[in-house]
Short mmCIF file of C-alpha atoms in Angstrom, two decimals:
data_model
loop_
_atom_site.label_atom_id
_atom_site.label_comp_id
_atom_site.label_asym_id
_atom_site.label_seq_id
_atom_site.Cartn_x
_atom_site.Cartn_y
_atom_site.Cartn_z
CA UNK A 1 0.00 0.00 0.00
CA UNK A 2 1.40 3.47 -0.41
CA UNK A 3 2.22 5.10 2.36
CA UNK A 4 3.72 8.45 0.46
CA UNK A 5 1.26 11.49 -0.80
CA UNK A 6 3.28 11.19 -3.85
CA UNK A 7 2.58 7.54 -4.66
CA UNK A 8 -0.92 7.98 -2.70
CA UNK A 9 -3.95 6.71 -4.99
CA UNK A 10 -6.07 9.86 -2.98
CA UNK A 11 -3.13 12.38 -3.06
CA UNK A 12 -0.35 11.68 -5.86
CA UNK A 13 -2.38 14.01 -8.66
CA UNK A 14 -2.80 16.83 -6.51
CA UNK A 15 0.87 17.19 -5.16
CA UNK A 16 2.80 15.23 -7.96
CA UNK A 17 2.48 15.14 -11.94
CA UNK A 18 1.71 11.72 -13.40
CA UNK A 19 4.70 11.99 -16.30
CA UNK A 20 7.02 12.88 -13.40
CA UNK A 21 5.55 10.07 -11.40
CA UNK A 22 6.27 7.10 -14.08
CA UNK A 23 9.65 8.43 -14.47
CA UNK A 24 10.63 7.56 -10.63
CA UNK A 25 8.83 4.60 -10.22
CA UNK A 26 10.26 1.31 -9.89
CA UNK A 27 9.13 0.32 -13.74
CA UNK A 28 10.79 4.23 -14.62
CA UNK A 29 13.58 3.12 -12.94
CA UNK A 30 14.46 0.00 -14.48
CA UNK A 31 13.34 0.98 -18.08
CA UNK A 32 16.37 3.26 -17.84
CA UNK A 33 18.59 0.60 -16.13
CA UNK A 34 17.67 -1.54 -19.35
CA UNK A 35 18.23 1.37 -21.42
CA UNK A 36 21.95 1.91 -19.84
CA UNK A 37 22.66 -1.74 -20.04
CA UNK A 38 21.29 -2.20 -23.97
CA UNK A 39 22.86 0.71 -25.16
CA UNK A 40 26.30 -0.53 -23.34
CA UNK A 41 26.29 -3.63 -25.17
CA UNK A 42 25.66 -2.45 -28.67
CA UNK A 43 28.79 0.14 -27.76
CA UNK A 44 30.62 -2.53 -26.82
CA UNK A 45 29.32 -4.97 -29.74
CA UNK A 46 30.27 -1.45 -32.37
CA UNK A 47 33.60 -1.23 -31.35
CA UNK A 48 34.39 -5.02 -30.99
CA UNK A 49 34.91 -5.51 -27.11
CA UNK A 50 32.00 -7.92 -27.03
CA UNK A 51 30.84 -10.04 -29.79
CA UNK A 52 28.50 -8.59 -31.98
CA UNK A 53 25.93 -11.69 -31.56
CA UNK A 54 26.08 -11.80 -28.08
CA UNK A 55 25.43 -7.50 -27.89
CA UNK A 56 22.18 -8.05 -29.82
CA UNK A 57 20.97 -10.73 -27.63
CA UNK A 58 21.76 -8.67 -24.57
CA UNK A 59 20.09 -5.39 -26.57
CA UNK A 60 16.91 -7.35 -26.93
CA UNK A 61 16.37 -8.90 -23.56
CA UNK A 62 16.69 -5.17 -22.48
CA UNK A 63 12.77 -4.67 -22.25
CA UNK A 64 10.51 -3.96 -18.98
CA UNK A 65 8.14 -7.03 -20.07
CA UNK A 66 10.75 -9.43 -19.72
CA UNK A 67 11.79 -8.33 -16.20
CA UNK A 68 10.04 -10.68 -13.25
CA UNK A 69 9.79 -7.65 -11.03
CA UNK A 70 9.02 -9.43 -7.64
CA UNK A 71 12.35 -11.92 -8.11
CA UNK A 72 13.82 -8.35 -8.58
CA UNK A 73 12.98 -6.81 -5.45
CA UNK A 74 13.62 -10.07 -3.60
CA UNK A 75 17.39 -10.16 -4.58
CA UNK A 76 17.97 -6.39 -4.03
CA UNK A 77 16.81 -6.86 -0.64
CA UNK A 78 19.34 -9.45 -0.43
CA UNK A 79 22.34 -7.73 -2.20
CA UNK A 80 21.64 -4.70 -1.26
CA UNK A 81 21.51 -2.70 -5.18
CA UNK A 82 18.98 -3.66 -7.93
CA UNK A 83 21.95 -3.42 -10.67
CA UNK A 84 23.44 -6.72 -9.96
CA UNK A 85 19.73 -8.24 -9.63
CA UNK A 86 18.53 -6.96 -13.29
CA UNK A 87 22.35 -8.29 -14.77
CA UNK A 88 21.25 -11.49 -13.23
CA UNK A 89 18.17 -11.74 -15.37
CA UNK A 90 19.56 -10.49 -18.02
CA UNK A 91 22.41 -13.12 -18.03
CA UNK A 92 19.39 -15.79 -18.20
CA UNK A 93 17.76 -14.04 -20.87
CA UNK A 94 20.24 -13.43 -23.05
CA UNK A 95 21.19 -16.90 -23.26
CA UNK A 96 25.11 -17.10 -23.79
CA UNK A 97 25.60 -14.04 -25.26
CA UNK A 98 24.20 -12.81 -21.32
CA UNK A 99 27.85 -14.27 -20.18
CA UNK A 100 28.75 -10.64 -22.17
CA UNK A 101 26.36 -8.76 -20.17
CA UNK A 102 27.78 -5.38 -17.95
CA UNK A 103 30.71 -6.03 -19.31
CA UNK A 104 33.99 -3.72 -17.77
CA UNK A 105 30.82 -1.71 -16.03
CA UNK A 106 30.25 -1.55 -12.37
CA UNK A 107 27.09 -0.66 -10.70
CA UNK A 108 26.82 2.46 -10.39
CA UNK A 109 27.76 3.47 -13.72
CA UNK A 110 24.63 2.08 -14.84
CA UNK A 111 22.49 3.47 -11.91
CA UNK A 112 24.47 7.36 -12.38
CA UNK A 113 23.41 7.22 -16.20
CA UNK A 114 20.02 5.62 -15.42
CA UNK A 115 19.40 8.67 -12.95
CA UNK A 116 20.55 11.14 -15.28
CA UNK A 117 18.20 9.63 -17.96
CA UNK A 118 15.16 10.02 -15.81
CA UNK A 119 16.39 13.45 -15.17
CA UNK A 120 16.38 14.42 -18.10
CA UNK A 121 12.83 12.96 -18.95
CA UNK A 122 11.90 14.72 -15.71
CA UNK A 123 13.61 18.11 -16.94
CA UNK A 124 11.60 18.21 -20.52
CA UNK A 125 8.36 17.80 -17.99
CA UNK A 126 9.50 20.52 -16.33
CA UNK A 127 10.37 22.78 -19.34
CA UNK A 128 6.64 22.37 -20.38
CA UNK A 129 5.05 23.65 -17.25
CA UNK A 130 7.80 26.36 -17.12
CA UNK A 131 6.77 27.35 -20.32
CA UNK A 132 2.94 27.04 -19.46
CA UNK A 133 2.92 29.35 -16.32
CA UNK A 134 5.43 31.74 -18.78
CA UNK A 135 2.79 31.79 -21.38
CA UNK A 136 0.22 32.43 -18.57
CA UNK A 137 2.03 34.92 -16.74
CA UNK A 138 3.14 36.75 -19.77
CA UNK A 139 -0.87 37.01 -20.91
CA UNK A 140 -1.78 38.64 -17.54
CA UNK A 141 0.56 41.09 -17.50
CA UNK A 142 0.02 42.05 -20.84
CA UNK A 143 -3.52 41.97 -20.54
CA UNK A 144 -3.51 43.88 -16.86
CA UNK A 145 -0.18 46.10 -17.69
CA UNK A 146 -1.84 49.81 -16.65
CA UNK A 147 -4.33 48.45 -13.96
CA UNK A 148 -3.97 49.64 -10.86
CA UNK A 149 -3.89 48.31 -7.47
CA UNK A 150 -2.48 48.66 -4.18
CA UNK A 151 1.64 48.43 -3.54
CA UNK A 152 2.38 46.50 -0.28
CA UNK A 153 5.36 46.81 1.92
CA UNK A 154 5.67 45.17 5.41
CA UNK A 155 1.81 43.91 4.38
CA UNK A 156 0.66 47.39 4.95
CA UNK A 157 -0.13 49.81 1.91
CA UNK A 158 2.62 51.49 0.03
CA UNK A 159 2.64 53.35 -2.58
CA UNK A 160 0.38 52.77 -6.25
CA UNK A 161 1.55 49.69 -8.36
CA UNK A 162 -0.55 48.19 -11.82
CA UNK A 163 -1.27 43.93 -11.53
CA UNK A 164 0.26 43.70 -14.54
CA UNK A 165 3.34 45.26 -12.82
CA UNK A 166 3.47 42.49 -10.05
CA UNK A 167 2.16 39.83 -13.08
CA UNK A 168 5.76 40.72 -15.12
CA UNK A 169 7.73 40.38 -11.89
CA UNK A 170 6.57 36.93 -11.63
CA UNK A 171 7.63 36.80 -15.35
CA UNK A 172 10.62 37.95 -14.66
CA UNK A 173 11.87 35.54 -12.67
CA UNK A 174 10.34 32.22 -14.18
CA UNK A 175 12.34 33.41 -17.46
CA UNK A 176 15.22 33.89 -15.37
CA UNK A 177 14.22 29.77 -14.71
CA UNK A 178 13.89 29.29 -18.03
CA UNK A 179 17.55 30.67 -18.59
CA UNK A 180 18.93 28.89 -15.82
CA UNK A 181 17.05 25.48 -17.08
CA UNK A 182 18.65 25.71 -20.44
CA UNK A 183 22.36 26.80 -18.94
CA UNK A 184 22.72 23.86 -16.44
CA UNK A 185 20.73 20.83 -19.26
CA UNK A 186 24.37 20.49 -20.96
CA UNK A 187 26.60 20.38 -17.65
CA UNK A 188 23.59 18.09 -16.08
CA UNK A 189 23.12 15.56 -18.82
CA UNK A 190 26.42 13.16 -19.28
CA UNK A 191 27.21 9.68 -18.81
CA UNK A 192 28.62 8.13 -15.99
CA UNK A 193 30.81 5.07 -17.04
CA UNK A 194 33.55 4.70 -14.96
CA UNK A 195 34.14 0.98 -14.06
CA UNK A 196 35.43 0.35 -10.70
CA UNK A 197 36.94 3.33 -9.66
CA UNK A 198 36.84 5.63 -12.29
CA UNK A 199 39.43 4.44 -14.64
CA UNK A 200 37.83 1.98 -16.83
CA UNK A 201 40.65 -0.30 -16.36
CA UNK A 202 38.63 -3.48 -16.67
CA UNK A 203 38.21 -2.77 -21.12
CA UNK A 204 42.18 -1.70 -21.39
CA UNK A 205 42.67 0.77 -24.46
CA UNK A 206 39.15 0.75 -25.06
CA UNK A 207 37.47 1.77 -22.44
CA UNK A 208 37.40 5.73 -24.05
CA UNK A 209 36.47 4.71 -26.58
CA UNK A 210 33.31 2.75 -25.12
CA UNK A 211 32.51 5.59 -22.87
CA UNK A 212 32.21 7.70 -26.03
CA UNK A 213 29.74 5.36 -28.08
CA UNK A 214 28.07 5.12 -24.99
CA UNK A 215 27.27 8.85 -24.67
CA UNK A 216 26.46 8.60 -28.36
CA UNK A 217 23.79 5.80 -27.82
CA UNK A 218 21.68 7.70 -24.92
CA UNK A 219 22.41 10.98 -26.52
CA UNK A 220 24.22 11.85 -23.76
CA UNK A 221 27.64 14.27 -23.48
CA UNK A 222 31.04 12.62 -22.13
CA UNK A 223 32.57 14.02 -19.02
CA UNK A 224 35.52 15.26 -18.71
CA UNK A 225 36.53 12.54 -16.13
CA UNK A 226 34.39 10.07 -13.55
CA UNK A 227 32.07 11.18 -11.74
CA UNK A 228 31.84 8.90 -9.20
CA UNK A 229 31.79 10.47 -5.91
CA UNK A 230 31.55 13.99 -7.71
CA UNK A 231 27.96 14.70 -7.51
CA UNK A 232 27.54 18.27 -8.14
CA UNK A 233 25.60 17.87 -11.00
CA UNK A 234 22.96 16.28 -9.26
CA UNK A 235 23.10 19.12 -6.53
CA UNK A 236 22.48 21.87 -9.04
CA UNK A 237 19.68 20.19 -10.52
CA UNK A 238 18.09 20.24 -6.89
CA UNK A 239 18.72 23.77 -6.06
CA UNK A 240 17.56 24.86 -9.34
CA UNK A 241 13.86 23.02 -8.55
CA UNK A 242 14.35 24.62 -5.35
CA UNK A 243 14.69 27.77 -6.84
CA UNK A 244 11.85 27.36 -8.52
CA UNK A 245 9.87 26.41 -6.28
CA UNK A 246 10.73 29.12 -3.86
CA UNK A 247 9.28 31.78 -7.17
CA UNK A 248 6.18 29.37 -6.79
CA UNK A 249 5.72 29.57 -3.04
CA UNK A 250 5.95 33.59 -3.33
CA UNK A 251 3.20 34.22 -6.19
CA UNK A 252 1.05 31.51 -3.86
CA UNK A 253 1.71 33.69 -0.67
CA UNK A 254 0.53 36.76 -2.68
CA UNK A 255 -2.25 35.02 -4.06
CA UNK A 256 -3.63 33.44 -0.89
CA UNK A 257 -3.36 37.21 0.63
CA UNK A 258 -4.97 38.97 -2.25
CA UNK A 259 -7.86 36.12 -1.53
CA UNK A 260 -8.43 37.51 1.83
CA UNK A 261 -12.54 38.20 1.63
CA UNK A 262 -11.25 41.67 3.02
CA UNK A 263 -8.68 42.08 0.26
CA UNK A 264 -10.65 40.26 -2.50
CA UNK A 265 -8.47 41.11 -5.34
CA UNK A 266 -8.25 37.52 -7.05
CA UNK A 267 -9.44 34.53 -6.67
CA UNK A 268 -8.24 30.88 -8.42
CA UNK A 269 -10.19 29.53 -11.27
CA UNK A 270 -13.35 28.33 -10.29
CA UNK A 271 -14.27 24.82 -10.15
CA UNK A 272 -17.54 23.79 -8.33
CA UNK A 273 -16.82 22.95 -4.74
CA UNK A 274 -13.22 23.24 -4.94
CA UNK A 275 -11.73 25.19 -2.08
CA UNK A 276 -15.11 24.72 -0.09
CA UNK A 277 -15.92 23.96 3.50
CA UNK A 278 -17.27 21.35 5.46
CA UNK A 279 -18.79 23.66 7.57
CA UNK A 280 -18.66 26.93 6.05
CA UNK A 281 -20.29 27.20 2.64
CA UNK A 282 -19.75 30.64 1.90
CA UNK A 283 -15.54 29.69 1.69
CA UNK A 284 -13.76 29.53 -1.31
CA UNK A 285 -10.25 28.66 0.11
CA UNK A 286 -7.25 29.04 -2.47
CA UNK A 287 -6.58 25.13 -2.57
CA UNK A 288 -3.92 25.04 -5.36
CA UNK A 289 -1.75 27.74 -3.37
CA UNK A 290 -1.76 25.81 -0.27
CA UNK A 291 -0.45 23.03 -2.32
CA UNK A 292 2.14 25.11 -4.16
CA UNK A 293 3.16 26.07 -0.22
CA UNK A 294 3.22 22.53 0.72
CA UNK A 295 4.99 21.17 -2.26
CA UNK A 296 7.80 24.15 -2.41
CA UNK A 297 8.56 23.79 1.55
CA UNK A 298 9.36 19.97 1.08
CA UNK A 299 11.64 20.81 -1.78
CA UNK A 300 13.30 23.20 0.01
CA UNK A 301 14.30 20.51 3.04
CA UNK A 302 15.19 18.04 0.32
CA UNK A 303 17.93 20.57 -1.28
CA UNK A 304 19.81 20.17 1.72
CA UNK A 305 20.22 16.38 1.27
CA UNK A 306 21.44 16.57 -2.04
CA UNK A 307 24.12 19.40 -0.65
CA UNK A 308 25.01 16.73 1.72
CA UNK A 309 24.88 13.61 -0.41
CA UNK A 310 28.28 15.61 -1.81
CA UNK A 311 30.21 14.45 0.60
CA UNK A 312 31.04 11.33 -0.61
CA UNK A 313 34.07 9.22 0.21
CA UNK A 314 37.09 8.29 -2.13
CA UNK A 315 36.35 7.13 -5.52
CA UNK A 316 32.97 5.05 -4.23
CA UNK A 317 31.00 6.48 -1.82
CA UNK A 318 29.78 4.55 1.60
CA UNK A 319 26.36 6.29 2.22
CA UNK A 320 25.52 9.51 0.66
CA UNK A 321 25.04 8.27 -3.06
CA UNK A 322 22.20 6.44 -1.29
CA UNK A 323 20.35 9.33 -0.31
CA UNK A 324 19.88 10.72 -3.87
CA UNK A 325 17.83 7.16 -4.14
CA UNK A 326 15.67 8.48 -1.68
CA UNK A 327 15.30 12.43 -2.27
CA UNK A 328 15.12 12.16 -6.25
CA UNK A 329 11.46 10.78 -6.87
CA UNK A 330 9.72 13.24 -4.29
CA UNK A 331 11.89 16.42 -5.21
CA UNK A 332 10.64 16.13 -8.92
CA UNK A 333 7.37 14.92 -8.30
CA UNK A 334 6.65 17.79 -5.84
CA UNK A 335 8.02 20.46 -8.00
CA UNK A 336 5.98 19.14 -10.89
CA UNK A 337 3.09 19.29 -8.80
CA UNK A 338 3.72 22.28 -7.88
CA UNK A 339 4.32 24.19 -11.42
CA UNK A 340 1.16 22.27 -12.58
CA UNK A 341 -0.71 23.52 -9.95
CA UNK A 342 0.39 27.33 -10.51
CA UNK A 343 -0.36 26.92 -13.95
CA UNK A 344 -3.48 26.10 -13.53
CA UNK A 345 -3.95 28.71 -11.54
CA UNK A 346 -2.33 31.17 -13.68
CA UNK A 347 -4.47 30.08 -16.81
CA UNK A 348 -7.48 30.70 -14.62
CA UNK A 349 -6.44 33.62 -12.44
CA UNK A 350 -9.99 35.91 -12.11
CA UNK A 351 -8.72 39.35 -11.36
CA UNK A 352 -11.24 41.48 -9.50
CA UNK A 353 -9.81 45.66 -10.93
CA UNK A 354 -12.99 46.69 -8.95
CA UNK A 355 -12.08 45.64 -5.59
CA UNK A 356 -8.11 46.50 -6.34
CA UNK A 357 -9.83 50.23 -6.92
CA UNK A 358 -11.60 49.79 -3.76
CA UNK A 359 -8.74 49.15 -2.10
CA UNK A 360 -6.75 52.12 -3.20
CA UNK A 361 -9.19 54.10 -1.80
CA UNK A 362 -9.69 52.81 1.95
CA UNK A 363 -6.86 55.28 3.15
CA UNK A 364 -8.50 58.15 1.83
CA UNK A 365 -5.54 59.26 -0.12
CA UNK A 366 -2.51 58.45 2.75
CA UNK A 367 -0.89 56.02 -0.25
CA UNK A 368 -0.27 58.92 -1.61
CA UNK A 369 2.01 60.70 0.54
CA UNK A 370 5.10 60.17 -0.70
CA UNK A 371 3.83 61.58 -4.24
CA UNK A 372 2.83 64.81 -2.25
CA UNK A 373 6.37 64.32 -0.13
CA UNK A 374 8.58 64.25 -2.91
CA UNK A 375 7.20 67.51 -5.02
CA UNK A 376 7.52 69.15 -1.60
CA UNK A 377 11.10 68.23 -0.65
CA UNK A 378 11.91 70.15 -4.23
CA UNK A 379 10.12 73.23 -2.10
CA UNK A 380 11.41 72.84 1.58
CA UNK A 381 13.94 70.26 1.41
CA UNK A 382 13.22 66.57 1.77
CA UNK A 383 13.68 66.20 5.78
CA UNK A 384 11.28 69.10 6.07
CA UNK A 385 8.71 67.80 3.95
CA UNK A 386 8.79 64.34 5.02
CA UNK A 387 8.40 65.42 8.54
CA UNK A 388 5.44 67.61 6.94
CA UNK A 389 3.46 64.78 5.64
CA UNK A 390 4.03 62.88 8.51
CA UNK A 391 2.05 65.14 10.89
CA UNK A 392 -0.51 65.53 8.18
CA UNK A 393 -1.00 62.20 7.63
CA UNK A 394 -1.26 61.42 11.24
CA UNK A 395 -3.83 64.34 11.44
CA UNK A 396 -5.93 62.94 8.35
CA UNK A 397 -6.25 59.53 11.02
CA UNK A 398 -7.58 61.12 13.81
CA UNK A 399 -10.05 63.74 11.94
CA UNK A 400 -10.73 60.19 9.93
CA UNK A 401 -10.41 62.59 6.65
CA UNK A 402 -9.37 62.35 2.95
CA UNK A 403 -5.30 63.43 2.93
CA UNK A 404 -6.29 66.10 0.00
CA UNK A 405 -9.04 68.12 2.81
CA UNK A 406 -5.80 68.03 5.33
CA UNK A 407 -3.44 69.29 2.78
CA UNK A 408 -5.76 71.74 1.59
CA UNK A 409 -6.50 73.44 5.07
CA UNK A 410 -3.09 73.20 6.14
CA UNK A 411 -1.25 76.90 5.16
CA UNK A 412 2.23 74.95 5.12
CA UNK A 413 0.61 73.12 2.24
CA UNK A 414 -1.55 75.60 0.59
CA UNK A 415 1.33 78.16 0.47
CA UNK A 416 3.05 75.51 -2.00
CA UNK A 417 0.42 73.87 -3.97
CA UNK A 418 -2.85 74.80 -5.18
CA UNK A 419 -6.37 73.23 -4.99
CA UNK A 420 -5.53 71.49 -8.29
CA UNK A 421 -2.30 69.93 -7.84
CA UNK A 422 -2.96 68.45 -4.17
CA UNK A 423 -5.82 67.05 -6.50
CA UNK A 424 -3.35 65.49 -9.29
CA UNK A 425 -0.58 64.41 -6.67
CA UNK A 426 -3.07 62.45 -4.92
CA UNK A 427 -4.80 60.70 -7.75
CA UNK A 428 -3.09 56.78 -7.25
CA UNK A 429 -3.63 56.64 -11.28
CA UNK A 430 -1.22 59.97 -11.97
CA UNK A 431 1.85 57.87 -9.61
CA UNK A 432 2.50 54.80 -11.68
CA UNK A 433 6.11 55.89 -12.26
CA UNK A 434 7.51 53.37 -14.69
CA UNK A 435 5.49 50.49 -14.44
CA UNK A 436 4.22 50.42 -17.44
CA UNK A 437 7.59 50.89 -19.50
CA UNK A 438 9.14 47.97 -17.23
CA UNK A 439 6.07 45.42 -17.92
CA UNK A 440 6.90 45.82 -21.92
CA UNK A 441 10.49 45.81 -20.91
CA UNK A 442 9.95 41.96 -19.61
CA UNK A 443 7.14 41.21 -22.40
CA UNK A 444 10.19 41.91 -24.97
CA UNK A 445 11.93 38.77 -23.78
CA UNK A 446 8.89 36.53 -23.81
#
């Protein structure tokens, strides 16, 4: 039974992907064990290390249906690695051409490239959600780039901003993703064949050469050198999904916030009882954000075992190799899960401009004190007319009165700016600065 909530038959869809989810699974797994081991022999059968005959026989027992996947767990109980387990099998089912089977390779050669295959299956998953929530993003803030709503700093009202402002900040950063995604694909996605320790000793002369055809079979690069116990490949890959994640986990906070019935500015698509109560049927909670939150704090803990799973002994690690075993399937699944889920949302975002100008307006024109601050400070100084507003402001609270009827009655004021400008410099639309200019500036690179 599963215990996990990304293997759960109630849970796995809402915190995983399905794609992502067949990729780590035990059959995922050993498809790209079979892969690593198929493609080895007909490498080995090219160049002439192993006889041809005996490399198609091992290439064509290399298929999932063929596997007895009980006897397989039963043995790696046993030996303690499913590598040796599978070679066993495939020994039998190759007949005697299986006597050519993992031949100069070591186990975790074939488990490294295996891993590196699923993440790169994994990866092109998470291209395509990267690229939905881009497309999604990129629509909103084009479609939302001059309206206005409320700035927040320290959760209390700031100063004038337009959603399609915040919408290309999003944008920003999930192209910066997208950049990052494509830098790290080519340093990420190489072989690992290594043989005992690294040097490939076991094929003489030829074991370059194997490595190479090797690469070229899985359409994989060569490294450099063995990777053995050098795992910071694998690392990056995790802190880039926990980078991600951690862009996911902030649009979620602000959406779950700006779902506040007193804030009301969007809600998530609606589906028909999603997000409602047992109890309360007037709720609408934002259900795919708290799953984003959920999903993006887990990744976040497992990025730390990958940072330690570095520190691996010698030339073969005793230990923290082990731990990318266990960290691998729920760090993709999760982030999956959680880019699917802000896609969705993001595809569906309803954006409520009349509440957002509601909501610019519940401070009776204090947001805009630092527009009426800064043409003053050109007057009397900025010290001066900071401390200025700050009275004034503090004055419009107790009188519970518009800023504009302070600033007009006040002489300090009046003596500076007429009827008409306190007017302009405290209409929220008028003090958009460049928010406009830097939404197109982000739409250019979409």
């Amino acid at each position: 039974m599963p215990t996990s909530a990304i293997d759960s038959l109630v849970f796995r869809d809402i915190f995983g992907e399905p794609r992502v989810r067949a990729i780590w699974s035990d059959e995922g797994r050993t498809r790209r064990y079979l892969e690593v081991e198929a493609a080895l022999s007909r490498a080995q059968g090219a160049i002439g290390v192993i006889p041809r005959d005996a490399a198609a026989a091992i290439s064509d027992a290399c298929r999932i249906e063929n596997i007895d996947m009980d006897k397989l767990a039963q043995e790696t109980v046993a030996i303690g690695y499913p590598v040796l387990p599978l070679v066993h099998q495939l020994q039998e089912l190759a007949g005697e051409g299986g006597n050519w089977c993992h031949w100069g390779a070591t186990t975790q050669d074939i488990t490294d490239s295996a891993t590196i295959l699923q993440i790169r299956a994994s990866l092109d998953v998470i291209e395509e959600l990267l690229g939905r929530a881009v497309a999604a993003t990129a629509a909103l803030a084009r479609e939302h780039r001059d309206l206005p709503m409320v700035g927040r700093s320290n959760l209390q009202q700031g100063v004038p901003i337009t959603f399609g402002f915040k919408m290309a900040r999003l944008l920003a950063s999930l192209l910066r993703h997208r950049e990052r995604l494509a830098d790290l694909r080519p340093r990420v996605e190489v072989v690992e064949f290594g043989g005992a320790c690294g040097t490939i000793a076991s094929l003489g002369h030829d074991g370059m050469k194997v490595q190479g055809k090797l690469a070229e079979e899985l359409g994989l690069a060569t490294p450099e050198i063995a990777w053995h116990t050098e795992h910071d490949r694998i690392a990056e890959v995790a802190c880039f999904l926990g980078l991600v994640t951690g862009t996911l986990a902030k649009f979620a906070t602000d959406v779950k916030t700006m779902m506040m019935t007193e804030v009301g500015e969007v809600s998530e698509p609606f589906v028909p009882n999603r997000g409602s109560s047992s109890t309360m049927p007037q709720k609408r909670n934002p259900m795919s954000c708290c799953y984003i939150t959920a999903c993006a704090a887990s990744v976040r803990q497992s990025v730390a075992a990958f940072l330690e799973a570095m520190a691996s002994d010698h030339e073969r690690g005793t230990g923290p190799w082990e731990i990318e075993w266990i960290q691998l399937p729920p760090i993709f699944t999760l982030t999956s899960g959680a880019l699917a889920q802000a896609a969705f949302v993001l595809e569906g975002l309803e954006v409520h401009g009349d509440r957002m100008a509601s909501n610019l307006g519940i401070t009776k024109g204090l947001i805009m004190s630092e527009s009426v601050m800064m043409v003053l400070a050109r007057k009397l100084g900025r010290g001066q007319a900071h401390d200025l507003l700050y009275r004034l402001c503090r004055e419009a609270l107790k009188q519970d009165t518009s800023l504009a009827e302070v600033l007009r009655a006040d002489p300090d004021i009046s003596a500076h700016l007429s009827a008409d400008e306190i007017a302009e410099l405290t209409d929220p639309v008028r003090y958009l600065g460049s928010a406009g200019i830097a939404v197109d500036q982000v739409l250019s690179r979409v």
